[in-house]
GROMACS .gro file of C-alpha atoms in nm:
model
  145
    1MET     CA    1   0.161  -1.178   1.164
    2SER     CA    2   0.018  -1.203   0.820
    3ALA     CA    3  -0.326  -1.273   0.683
    4ASN     CA    4  -0.483  -1.368   0.355
    5LEU     CA    5  -0.714  -1.131   0.179
    6PRO     CA    6  -1.067  -1.258   0.126
    7SER     CA    7  -1.113  -1.494  -0.168
    8GLU     CA    8  -1.318  -1.372  -0.464
    9ASP     CA    9  -1.620  -1.561  -0.325
   10GLU     CA   10  -1.569  -1.405   0.019
   11TYR     CA   11  -1.539  -1.058  -0.137
   12SER     CA   12  -1.866  -1.120  -0.319
   13ARG     CA   13  -2.040  -1.248  -0.003
   14LEU     CA   14  -1.924  -0.944   0.197
   15ARG     CA   15  -2.041  -0.705  -0.078
   16GLN     CA   16  -2.380  -0.875  -0.096
   17ALA     CA   17  -2.413  -0.833   0.280
   18GLY     CA   18  -2.348  -0.459   0.235
   19HIS     CA   19  -1.990  -0.460   0.366
   20THR     CA   20  -1.780  -0.253   0.128
   21ALA     CA   21  -1.491  -0.153   0.357
   22LEU     CA   22  -1.287  -0.416   0.543
   23MET     CA   23  -1.231  -0.169   0.827
   24ALA     CA   24  -1.606  -0.172   0.897
   25VAL     CA   25  -1.672  -0.545   0.859
   26PRO     CA   26  -1.788  -0.684   1.195
   27ASP     CA   27  -1.647  -1.013   1.327
   28SER     CA   28  -1.995  -1.161   1.294
   29ALA     CA   29  -1.977  -1.124   0.913
   30VAL     CA   30  -1.694  -1.377   0.878
   31PRO     CA   31  -1.642  -1.729   1.009
   32GLY     CA   32  -1.497  -1.772   1.356
   33GLU     CA   33  -1.128  -1.856   1.388
   34SER     CA   34  -1.036  -2.155   1.178
   35ASP     CA   35  -0.731  -2.375   1.143
   36ASP     CA   36  -0.783  -2.363   0.766
   37PRO     CA   37  -0.549  -2.090   0.634
   38THR     CA   38  -0.756  -2.055   0.316
   39VAL     CA   39  -1.061  -1.930   0.510
   40PHE     CA   40  -1.088  -1.556   0.571
   41ASP     CA   41  -1.188  -1.581   0.935
   42ALA     CA   42  -1.222  -1.347   1.235
   43LEU     CA   43  -0.849  -1.361   1.315
   44GLN     CA   44  -0.750  -1.274   0.958
   45LEU     CA   45  -1.006  -0.993   0.953
   46ALA     CA   46  -0.860  -0.851   1.276
   47ILE     CA   47  -0.505  -0.868   1.134
   48VAL     CA   48  -0.611  -0.695   0.811
   49GLN     CA   49  -0.805  -0.428   1.001
   50GLU     CA   50  -0.508  -0.354   1.228
   51ALA     CA   51  -0.273  -0.336   0.929
   52LEU     CA   52  -0.509  -0.100   0.748
   53GLU     CA   53  -0.538   0.122   1.054
   54GLN     CA   54  -0.159   0.145   1.068
   55ALA     CA   55  -0.134   0.204   0.693
   56PHE     CA   56  -0.384   0.490   0.698
   57GLY     CA   57  -0.201   0.644   0.996
   58LEU     CA   58   0.126   0.627   0.802
   59LEU     CA   59  -0.045   0.773   0.496
   60GLU     CA   60  -0.158   1.070   0.703
   61GLU     CA   61   0.205   1.128   0.805
   62ALA     CA   62   0.317   1.076   0.445
   63GLU     CA   63   0.073   1.340   0.326
   64HIS     CA   64   0.230   1.594   0.561
   65LEU     CA   65   0.581   1.491   0.456
   66THR     CA   66   0.485   1.521   0.091
   67ALA     CA   67   0.369   1.877   0.156
   68GLU     CA   68   0.697   1.956   0.335
   69ILE     CA   69   0.895   1.810   0.045
   70SER     CA   70   0.708   2.036  -0.197
   71ILE     CA   71   0.811   2.337   0.013
   72LEU     CA   72   1.174   2.236   0.063
   73SER     CA   73   1.257   2.094  -0.277
   74SER     CA   74   1.201   2.159  -0.643
   75GLY     CA   75   1.214   1.985  -0.977
   76ALA     CA   76   1.136   1.615  -0.992
   77VAL     CA   77   1.147   1.553  -0.617
   78PRO     CA   78   0.808   1.700  -0.515
   79THR     CA   79   0.639   1.558  -0.825
   80SER     CA   80   0.777   1.211  -0.765
   81ALA     CA   81   0.693   1.235  -0.392
   82GLU     CA   82   0.332   1.317  -0.480
   83THR     CA   83   0.318   1.030  -0.731
   84MET     CA   84   0.461   0.791  -0.472
   85PHE     CA   85   0.209   0.909  -0.210
   86LEU     CA   86  -0.082   0.865  -0.452
   87ALA     CA   87   0.034   0.513  -0.542
   88ALA     CA   88   0.049   0.423  -0.172
   89LEU     CA   89  -0.295   0.576  -0.116
   90ASP     CA   90  -0.433   0.376  -0.410
   91ALA     CA   91  -0.280   0.053  -0.275
   92ALA     CA   92  -0.419   0.109   0.075
   93GLY     CA   93  -0.759   0.196  -0.069
   94SER     CA   94  -0.754  -0.117  -0.281
   95LEU     CA   95  -0.661  -0.326   0.023
   96GLY     CA   96  -0.941  -0.176   0.228
   97THR     CA   97  -1.235  -0.235  -0.003
   98THR     CA   98  -1.440  -0.542  -0.086
   99ARG     CA   99  -1.536  -0.396  -0.424
  100GLY     CA  100  -1.221  -0.510  -0.600
  101THR     CA  101  -1.048  -0.840  -0.650
  102GLN     CA  102  -0.735  -0.995  -0.507
  103GLN     CA  103  -0.565  -0.944  -0.844
  104ALA     CA  104  -0.651  -0.573  -0.852
  105THR     CA  105  -0.523  -0.535  -0.496
  106PHE     CA  106  -0.195  -0.710  -0.573
  107GLN     CA  107  -0.153  -0.496  -0.886
  108ALA     CA  108  -0.208  -0.178  -0.683
  109VAL     CA  109   0.056  -0.286  -0.432
  110LEU     CA  110   0.303  -0.383  -0.705
  111ALA     CA  111   0.235  -0.053  -0.884
  112MET     CA  112   0.403   0.126  -0.591
  113LYS     CA  113   0.746  -0.006  -0.692
  114GLU     CA  114   0.804   0.230  -0.987
  115PRO     CA  115   0.695   0.553  -0.811
  116ILE     CA  116   0.917   0.463  -0.514
  117SER     CA  117   1.214   0.406  -0.746
  118ARG     CA  118   1.149   0.735  -0.928
  119PHE     CA  119   1.131   0.926  -0.599
  120GLN     CA  120   1.453   0.768  -0.475
  121ALA     CA  121   1.630   0.850  -0.801
  122ALA     CA  122   1.505   1.210  -0.795
  123VAL     CA  123   1.626   1.261  -0.437
  124ARG     CA  124   1.964   1.105  -0.515
  125ASP     CA  125   1.997   1.323  -0.822
  126GLU     CA  126   1.908   1.640  -0.630
  127LEU     CA  127   2.156   1.552  -0.356
  128GLY     CA  128   2.429   1.449  -0.600
  129ILE     CA  129   2.448   1.095  -0.464
  130THR     CA  130   2.567   0.808  -0.679
  131VAL     CA  131   2.482   0.447  -0.607
  132PRO     CA  132   2.680   0.151  -0.740
  133THR     CA  133   2.473  -0.084  -0.953
  134ALA     CA  134   2.508  -0.461  -0.957
  135ALA     CA  135   2.710  -0.445  -1.280
  136GLY     CA  136   2.962  -0.208  -1.121
  137ALA     CA  137   2.847   0.096  -1.320
  138ARG     CA  138   2.730   0.408  -1.139
  139ARG     CA  139   2.393   0.570  -1.176
  140GLY     CA  140   2.221   0.881  -1.048
  141GLY     CA  141   2.418   1.173  -0.921
  142MET     CA  142   2.600   1.435  -1.118
  143SER     CA  143   2.716   1.385  -1.473
  144GLY     CA  144   3.080   1.299  -1.514
  145SER     CA  145   3.106   1.119  -1.180
   0.00000   0.00000   0.00000
């Protein structure tokens, strides 16, 4: 299932009511279930809250994995793993607050793309793996391959 984030007006209304974290917003603070997909209602709130709960659980696991990577690897891999983790943490934090805007949230999610790519490239480089590109050239891996 998917849900919309609150509109800018809904974010403002929730903030004014003292609700700054979507995880803590009670059902009573939003309209009951609606057939209008543009309304941030109780069903959409429940979907977002469940997704955030899962995301924060995965982030806890990712934090431990990032620590393990820093022990088992060197060079760009641990640094890029940490950067990727922080980008994911920022995106989840942006999704979970009513203090931002939809645009800021979407930007935080999109900002994860580059750190993920850098981490993948660093791991491939460390492991000596090459990956064909769409143009048929090869990238990553060891020089001369």
